[in-house]
mmCIF file of C-alpha atoms in Angstrom:
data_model
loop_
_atom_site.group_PDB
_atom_site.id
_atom_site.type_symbol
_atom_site.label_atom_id
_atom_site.label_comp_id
_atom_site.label_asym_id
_atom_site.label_seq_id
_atom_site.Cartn_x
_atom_site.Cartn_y
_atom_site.Cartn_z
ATOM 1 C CA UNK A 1 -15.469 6.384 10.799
ATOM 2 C CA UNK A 2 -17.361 4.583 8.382
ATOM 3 C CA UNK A 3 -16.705 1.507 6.635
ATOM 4 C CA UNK A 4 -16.445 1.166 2.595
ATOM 5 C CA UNK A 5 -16.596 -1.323 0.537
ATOM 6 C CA UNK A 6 -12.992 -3.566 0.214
ATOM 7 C CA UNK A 7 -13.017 -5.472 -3.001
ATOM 8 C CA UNK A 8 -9.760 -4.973 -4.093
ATOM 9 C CA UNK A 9 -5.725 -4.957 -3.412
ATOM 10 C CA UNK A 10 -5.702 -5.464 0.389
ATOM 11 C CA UNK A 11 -8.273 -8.131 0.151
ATOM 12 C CA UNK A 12 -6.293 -10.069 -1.961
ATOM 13 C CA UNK A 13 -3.343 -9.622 -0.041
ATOM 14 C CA UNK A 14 -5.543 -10.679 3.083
ATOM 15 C CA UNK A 15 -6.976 -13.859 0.988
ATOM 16 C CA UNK A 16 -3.813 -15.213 -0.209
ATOM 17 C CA UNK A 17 -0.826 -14.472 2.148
ATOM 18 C CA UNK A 18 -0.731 -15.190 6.193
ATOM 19 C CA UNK A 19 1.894 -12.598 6.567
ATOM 20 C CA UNK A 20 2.024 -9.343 4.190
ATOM 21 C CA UNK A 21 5.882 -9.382 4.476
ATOM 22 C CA UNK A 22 7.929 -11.646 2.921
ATOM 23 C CA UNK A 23 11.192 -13.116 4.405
ATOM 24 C CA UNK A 24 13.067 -10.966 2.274
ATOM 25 C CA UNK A 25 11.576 -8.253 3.527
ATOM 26 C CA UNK A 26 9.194 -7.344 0.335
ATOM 27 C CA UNK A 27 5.907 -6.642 0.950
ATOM 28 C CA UNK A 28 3.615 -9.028 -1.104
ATOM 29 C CA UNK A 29 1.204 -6.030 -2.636
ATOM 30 C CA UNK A 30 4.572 -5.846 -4.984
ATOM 31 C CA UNK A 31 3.493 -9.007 -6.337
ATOM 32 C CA UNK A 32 0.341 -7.773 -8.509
ATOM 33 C CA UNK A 33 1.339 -4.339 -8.730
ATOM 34 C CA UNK A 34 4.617 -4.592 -10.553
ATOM 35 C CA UNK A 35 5.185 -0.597 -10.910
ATOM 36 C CA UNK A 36 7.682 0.775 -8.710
ATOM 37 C CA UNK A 37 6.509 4.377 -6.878
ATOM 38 C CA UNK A 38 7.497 6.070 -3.950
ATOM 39 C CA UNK A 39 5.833 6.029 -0.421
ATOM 40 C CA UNK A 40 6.288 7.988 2.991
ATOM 41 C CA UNK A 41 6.091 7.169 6.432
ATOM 42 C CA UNK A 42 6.285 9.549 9.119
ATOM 43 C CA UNK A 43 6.234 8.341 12.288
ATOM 44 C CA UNK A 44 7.435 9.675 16.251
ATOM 45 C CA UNK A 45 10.943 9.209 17.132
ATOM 46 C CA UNK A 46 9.721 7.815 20.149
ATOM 47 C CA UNK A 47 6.443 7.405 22.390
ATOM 48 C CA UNK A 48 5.265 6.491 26.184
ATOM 49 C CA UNK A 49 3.738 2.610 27.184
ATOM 50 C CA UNK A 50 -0.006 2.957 26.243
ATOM 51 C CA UNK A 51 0.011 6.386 24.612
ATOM 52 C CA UNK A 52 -1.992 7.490 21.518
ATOM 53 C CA UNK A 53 -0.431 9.085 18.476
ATOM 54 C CA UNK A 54 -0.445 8.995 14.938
ATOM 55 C CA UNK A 55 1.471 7.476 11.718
ATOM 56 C CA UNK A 56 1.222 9.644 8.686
ATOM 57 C CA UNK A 57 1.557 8.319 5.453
ATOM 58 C CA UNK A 58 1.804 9.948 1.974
ATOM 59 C CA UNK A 59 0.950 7.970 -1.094
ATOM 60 C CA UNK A 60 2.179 10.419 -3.894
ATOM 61 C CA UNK A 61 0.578 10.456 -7.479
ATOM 62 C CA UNK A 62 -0.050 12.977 -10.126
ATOM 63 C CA UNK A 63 -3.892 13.694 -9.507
ATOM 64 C CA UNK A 64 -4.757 14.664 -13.206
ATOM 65 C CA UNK A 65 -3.650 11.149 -14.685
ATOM 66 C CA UNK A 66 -6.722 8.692 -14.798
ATOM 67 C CA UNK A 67 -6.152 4.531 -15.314
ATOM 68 C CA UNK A 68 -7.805 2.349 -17.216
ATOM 69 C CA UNK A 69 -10.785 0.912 -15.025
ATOM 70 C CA UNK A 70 -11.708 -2.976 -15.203
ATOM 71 C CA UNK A 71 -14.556 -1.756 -18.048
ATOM 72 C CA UNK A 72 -11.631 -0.410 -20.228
ATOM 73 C CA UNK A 73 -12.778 3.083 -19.728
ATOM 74 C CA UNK A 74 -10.491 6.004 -18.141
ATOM 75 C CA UNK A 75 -11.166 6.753 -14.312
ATOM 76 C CA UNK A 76 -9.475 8.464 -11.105
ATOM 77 C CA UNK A 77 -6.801 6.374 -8.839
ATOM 78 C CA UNK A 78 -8.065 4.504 -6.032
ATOM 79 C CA UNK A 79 -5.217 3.988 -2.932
ATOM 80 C CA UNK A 80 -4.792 1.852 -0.325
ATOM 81 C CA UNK A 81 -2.293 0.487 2.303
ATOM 82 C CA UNK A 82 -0.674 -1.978 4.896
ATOM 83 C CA UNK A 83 1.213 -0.955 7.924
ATOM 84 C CA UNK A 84 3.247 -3.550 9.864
ATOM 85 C CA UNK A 85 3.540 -2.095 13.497
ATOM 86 C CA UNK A 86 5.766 -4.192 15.962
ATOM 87 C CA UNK A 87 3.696 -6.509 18.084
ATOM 88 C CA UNK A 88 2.155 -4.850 20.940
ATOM 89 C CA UNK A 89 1.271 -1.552 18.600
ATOM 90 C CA UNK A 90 -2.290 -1.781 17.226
ATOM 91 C CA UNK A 91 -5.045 0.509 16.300
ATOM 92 C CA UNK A 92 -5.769 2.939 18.833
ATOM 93 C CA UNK A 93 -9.388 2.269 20.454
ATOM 94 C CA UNK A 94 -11.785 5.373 19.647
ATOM 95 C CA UNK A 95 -12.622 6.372 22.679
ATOM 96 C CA UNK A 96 -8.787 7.556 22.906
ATOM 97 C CA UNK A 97 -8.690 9.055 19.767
ATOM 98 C CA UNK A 98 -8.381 13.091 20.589
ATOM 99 C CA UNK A 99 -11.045 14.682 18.301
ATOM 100 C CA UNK A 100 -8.593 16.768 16.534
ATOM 101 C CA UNK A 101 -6.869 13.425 15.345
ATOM 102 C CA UNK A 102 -10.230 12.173 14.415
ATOM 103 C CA UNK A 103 -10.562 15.053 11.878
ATOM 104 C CA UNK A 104 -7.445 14.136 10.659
ATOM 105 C CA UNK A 105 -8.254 10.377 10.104
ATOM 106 C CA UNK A 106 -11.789 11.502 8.256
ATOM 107 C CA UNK A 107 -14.287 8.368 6.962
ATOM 108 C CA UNK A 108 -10.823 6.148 6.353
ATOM 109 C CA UNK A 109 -11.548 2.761 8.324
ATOM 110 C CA UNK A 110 -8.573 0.646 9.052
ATOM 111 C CA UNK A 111 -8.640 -3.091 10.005
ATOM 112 C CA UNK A 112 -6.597 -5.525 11.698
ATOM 113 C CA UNK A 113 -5.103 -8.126 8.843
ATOM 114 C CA UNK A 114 -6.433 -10.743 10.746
ATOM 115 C CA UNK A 115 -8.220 -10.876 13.783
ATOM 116 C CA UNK A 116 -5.071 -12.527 15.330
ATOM 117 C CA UNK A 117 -1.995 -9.725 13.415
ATOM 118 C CA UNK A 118 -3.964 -6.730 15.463
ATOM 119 C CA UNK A 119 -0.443 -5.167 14.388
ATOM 120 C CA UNK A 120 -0.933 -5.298 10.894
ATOM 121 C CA UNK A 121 -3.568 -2.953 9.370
ATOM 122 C CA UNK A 122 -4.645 -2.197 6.028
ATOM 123 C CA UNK A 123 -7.102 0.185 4.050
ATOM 124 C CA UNK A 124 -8.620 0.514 0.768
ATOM 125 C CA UNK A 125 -9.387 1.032 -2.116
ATOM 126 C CA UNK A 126 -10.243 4.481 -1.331
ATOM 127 C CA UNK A 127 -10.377 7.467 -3.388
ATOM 128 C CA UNK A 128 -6.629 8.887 -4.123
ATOM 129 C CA UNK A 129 -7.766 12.074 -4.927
ATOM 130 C CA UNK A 130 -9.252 12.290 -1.310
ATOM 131 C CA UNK A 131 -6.901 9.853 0.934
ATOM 132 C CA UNK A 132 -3.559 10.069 -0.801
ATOM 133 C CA UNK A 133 -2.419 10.964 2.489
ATOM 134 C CA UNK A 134 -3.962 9.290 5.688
ATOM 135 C CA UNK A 135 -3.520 9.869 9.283
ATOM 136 C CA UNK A 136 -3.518 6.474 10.961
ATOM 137 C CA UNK A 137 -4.077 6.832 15.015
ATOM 138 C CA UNK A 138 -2.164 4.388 17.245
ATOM 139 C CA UNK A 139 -1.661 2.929 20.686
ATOM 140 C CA UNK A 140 1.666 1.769 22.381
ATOM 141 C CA UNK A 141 1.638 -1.236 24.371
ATOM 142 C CA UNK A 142 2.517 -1.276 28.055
ATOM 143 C CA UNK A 143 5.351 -3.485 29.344
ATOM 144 C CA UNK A 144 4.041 -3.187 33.116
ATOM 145 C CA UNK A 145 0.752 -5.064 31.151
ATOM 146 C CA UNK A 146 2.394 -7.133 28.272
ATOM 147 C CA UNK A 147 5.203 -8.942 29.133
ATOM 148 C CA UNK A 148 5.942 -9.786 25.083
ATOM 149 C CA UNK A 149 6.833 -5.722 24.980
ATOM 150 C CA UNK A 150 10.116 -4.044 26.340
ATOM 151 C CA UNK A 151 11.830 -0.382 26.203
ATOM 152 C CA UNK A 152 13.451 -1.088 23.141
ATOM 153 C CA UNK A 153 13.542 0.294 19.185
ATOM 154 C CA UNK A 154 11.334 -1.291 16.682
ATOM 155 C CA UNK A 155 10.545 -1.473 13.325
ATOM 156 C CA UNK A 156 7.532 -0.104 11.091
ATOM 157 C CA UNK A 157 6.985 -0.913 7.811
ATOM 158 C CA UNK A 158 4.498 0.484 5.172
ATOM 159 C CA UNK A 159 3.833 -0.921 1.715
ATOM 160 C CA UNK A 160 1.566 1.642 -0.130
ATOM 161 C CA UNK A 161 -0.374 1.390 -3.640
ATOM 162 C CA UNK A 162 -1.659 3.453 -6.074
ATOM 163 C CA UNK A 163 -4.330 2.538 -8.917
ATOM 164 C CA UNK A 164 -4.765 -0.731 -9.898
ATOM 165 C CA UNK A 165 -2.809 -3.726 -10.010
ATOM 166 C CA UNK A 166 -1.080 -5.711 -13.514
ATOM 167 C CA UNK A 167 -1.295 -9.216 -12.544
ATOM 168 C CA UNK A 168 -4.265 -11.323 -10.229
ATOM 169 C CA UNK A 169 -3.178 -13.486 -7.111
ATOM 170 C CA UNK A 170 -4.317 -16.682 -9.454
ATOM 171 C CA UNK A 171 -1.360 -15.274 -11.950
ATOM 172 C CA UNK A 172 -3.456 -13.984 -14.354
ATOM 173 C CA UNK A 173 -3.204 -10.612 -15.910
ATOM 174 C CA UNK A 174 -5.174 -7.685 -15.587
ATOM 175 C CA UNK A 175 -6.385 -5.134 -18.101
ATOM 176 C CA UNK A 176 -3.784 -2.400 -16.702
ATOM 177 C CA UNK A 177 -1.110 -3.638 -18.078
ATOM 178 C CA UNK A 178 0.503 -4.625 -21.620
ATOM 179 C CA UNK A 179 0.127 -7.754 -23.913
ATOM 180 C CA UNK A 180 2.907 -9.498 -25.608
ATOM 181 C CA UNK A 181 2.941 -11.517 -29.170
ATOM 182 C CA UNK A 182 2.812 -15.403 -27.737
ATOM 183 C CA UNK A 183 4.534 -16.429 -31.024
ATOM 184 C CA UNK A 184 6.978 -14.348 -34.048
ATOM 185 C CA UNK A 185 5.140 -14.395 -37.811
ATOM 186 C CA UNK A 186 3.150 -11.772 -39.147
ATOM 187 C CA UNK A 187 -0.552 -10.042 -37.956
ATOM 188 C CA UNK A 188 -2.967 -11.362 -40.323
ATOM 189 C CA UNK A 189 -5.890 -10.302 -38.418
ATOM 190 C CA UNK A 190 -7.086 -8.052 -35.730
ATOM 191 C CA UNK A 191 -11.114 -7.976 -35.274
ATOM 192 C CA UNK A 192 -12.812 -6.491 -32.372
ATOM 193 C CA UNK A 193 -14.593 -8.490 -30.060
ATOM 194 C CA UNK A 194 -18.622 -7.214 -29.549
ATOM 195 C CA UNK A 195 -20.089 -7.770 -26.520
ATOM 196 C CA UNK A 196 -20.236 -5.541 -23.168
ATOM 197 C CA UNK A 197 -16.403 -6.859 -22.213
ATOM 198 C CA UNK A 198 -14.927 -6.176 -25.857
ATOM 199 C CA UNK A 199 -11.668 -6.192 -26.501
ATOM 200 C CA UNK A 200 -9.822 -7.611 -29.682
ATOM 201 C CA UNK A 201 -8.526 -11.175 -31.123
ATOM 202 C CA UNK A 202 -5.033 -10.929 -32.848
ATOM 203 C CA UNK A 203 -4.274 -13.765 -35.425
ATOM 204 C CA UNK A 204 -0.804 -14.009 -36.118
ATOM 205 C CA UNK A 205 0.249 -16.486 -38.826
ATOM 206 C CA UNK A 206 3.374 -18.387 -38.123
ATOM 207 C CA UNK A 207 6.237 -18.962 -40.473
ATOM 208 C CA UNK A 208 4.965 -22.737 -40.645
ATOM 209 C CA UNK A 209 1.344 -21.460 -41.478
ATOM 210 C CA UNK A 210 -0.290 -22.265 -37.909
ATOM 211 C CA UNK A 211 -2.304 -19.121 -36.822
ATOM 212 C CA UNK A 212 -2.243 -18.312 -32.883
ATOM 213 C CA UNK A 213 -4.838 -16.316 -31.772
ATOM 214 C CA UNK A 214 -3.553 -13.516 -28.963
ATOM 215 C CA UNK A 215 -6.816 -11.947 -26.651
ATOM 216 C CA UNK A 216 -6.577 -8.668 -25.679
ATOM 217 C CA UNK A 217 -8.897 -7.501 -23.324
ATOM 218 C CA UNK A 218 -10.523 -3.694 -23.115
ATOM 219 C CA UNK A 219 -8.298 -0.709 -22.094
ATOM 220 C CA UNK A 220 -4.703 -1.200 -23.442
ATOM 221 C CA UNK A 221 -4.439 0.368 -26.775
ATOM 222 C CA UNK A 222 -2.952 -1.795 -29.765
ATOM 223 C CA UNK A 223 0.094 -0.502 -31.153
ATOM 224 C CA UNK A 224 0.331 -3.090 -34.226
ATOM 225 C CA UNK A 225 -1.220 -3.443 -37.268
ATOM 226 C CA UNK A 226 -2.126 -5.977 -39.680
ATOM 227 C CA UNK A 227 0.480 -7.198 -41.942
ATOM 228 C CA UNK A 228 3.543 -6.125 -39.591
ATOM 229 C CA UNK A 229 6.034 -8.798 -38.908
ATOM 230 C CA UNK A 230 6.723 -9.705 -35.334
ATOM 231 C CA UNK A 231 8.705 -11.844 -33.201
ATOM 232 C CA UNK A 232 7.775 -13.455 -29.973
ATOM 233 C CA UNK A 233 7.032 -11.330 -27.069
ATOM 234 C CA UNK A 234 6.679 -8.354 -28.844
ATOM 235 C CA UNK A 235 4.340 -6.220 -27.446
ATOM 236 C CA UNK A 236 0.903 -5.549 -28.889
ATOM 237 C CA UNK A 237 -0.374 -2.787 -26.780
ATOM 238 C CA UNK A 238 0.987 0.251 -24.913
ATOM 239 C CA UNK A 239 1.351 -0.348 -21.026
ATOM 240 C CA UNK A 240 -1.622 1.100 -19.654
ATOM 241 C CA UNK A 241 -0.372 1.292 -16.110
ATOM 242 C CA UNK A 242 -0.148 4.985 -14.209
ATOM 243 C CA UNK A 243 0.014 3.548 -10.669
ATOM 244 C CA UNK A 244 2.308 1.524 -8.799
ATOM 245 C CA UNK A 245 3.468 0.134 -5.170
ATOM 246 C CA UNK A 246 6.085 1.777 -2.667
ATOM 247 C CA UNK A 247 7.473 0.586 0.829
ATOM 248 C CA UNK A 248 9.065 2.561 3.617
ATOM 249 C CA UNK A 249 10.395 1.737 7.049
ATOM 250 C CA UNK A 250 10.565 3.722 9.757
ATOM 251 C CA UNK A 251 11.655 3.248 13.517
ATOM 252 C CA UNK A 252 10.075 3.702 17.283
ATOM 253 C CA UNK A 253 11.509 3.802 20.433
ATOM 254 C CA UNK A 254 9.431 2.530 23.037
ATOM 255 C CA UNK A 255 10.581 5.370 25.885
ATOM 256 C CA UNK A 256 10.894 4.113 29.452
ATOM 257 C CA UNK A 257 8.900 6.813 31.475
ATOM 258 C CA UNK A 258 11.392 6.433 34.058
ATOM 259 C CA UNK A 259 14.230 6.651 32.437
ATOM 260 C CA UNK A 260 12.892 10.196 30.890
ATOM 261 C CA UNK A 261 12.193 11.232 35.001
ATOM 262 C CA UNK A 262 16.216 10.210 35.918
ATOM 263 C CA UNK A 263 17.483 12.535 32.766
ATOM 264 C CA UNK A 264 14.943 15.468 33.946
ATOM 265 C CA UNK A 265 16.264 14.992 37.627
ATOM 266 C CA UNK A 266 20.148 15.014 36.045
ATOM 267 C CA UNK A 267 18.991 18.359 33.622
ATOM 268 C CA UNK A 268 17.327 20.133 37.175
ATOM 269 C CA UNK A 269 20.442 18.861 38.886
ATOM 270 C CA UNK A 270 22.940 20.657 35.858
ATOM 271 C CA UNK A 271 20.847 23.119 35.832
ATOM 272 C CA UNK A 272 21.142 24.049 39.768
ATOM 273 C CA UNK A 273 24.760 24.021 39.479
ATOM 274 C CA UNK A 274 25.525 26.119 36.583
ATOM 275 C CA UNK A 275 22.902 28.880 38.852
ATOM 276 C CA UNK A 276 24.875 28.339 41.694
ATOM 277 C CA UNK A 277 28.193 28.702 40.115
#
């Protein structure tokens, strides 16, 4: 499994936040990427102390719709992800990992959130076209070994984006998304900036005659024009943005092995007497 390069939403996630989830339950990748999508989690109902098995998940998108890139240009989705396992559950080492499974999983390479949240991993940006859905594998802890773990039901959660995010961590915006009027009076100007980042400056003349000066950065496309009135907040470009964040949950059961030999003993037992009878 190789490793690519990470310069973008989990990273910043990673850089800015010690845990992904908030108290509220909201995963913090909702905080840049302000687009609601869907996301799916598939998971076992339930699995044996120290046994290796995989989490699906499905990051859906329409594959023919291209975003505007950081250059302003048109390009493919990128995806990437962060699943919360219950502590205990972490990535499962690779010399467990059945080679079937590692088919499955392909070049994605998942890492711990932090060297100490071994239960938190994320991935990406990788290509969506390629990895919109991933096949994560996974060990269960062992109670007999970890005495932090018990036979009980826990808790998964994913939070899953696609394409690129509206606002930075530092609160500043992005090019994906759209650009308001920062004060009502009328477009007197709109010139296009030259240079390799481009772009445009908006002048809008106030009723008191002060001009404000709005930048728009590369990609968005301007839907005003000079000499059109406008009032505060009004927005001067389309909104950009095709992507968007998701969260599911999902459960586990942690399954005593035990307990599983006692309800085979009762079936044999049931069993014997509906033969004998």
């Amino acid at each position: 499994m190789s490793t690519p390069v990470a310069n973008a939403y989990p990273i910043f996630a990673q850089q800015n936040y010690a845990n992904p989830r908030e108290a509220n339950g909201r995963i913090v990748c909702a905080n840049c990427h302000l687009a609601a999508k869907s996301a799916e989690l598939e998971v076992p109902q339930a699995v044996l102390p120290n046994t290796v098995f995989e989490a699906v998940v499905e990051i859906p998108y329409d594959k023919q719709v291209k975003q505007v890139l950081a250059n302003g240009k048109k390009g493919d989705l990128n995806v990437g992800m962060v699943l919360i396992l219950p502590d205990g559950f972490e990535l499962a080492p690779a010399d467990r990992i059945p080679e079937e499974m590692k088919k499955k999983v392909g070049n994605l390479y998942y890492q711990p959130y932090s060297p100490e949240q071994k239960n938190i991993l994320v991935v990406g940006p990788v290509p969506g076209n390629q990895y919109s859905e991933m096949v994560v594998p996974l060990i269960s802890p062992d109670p007999a070994t970890n005495k932090e773990v018990g036979f009980l039901k826990y808790p998964i959660y994913l939070g899953a984006n696609r394409g690129r995010g509206q606002v930075y961590p530092d609160g500043s915006k992005s090019n994906n998304t759209v650009y308001n009027a920062s004060a009502a009076g009328t477009i007197t100007e709109i010139q296009k900036i030259e240079g390799k980042k481009g772009g445009y400056n908006i002048s809008i003349t106030k009723a008191d005659g002060t001009v404000v000066t709005d930048k728009v950065p590369n990609g968005p496309e301007i839907i005003v024009k000079q000499g059109q009135a406008i009032v505060a907040d009004q927005p001067l470009t389309n909104n950009p943005n095709v992507g968007g964040f998701g969260q599911k949950d999902a459960e586990i059961v942690l399954q005593n092995p035990a307990r599983i030999q006692v309800k085979k003993k009762q079936f044999e037992k049931v069993q014997l007497a509906e033969m004998n009878f």
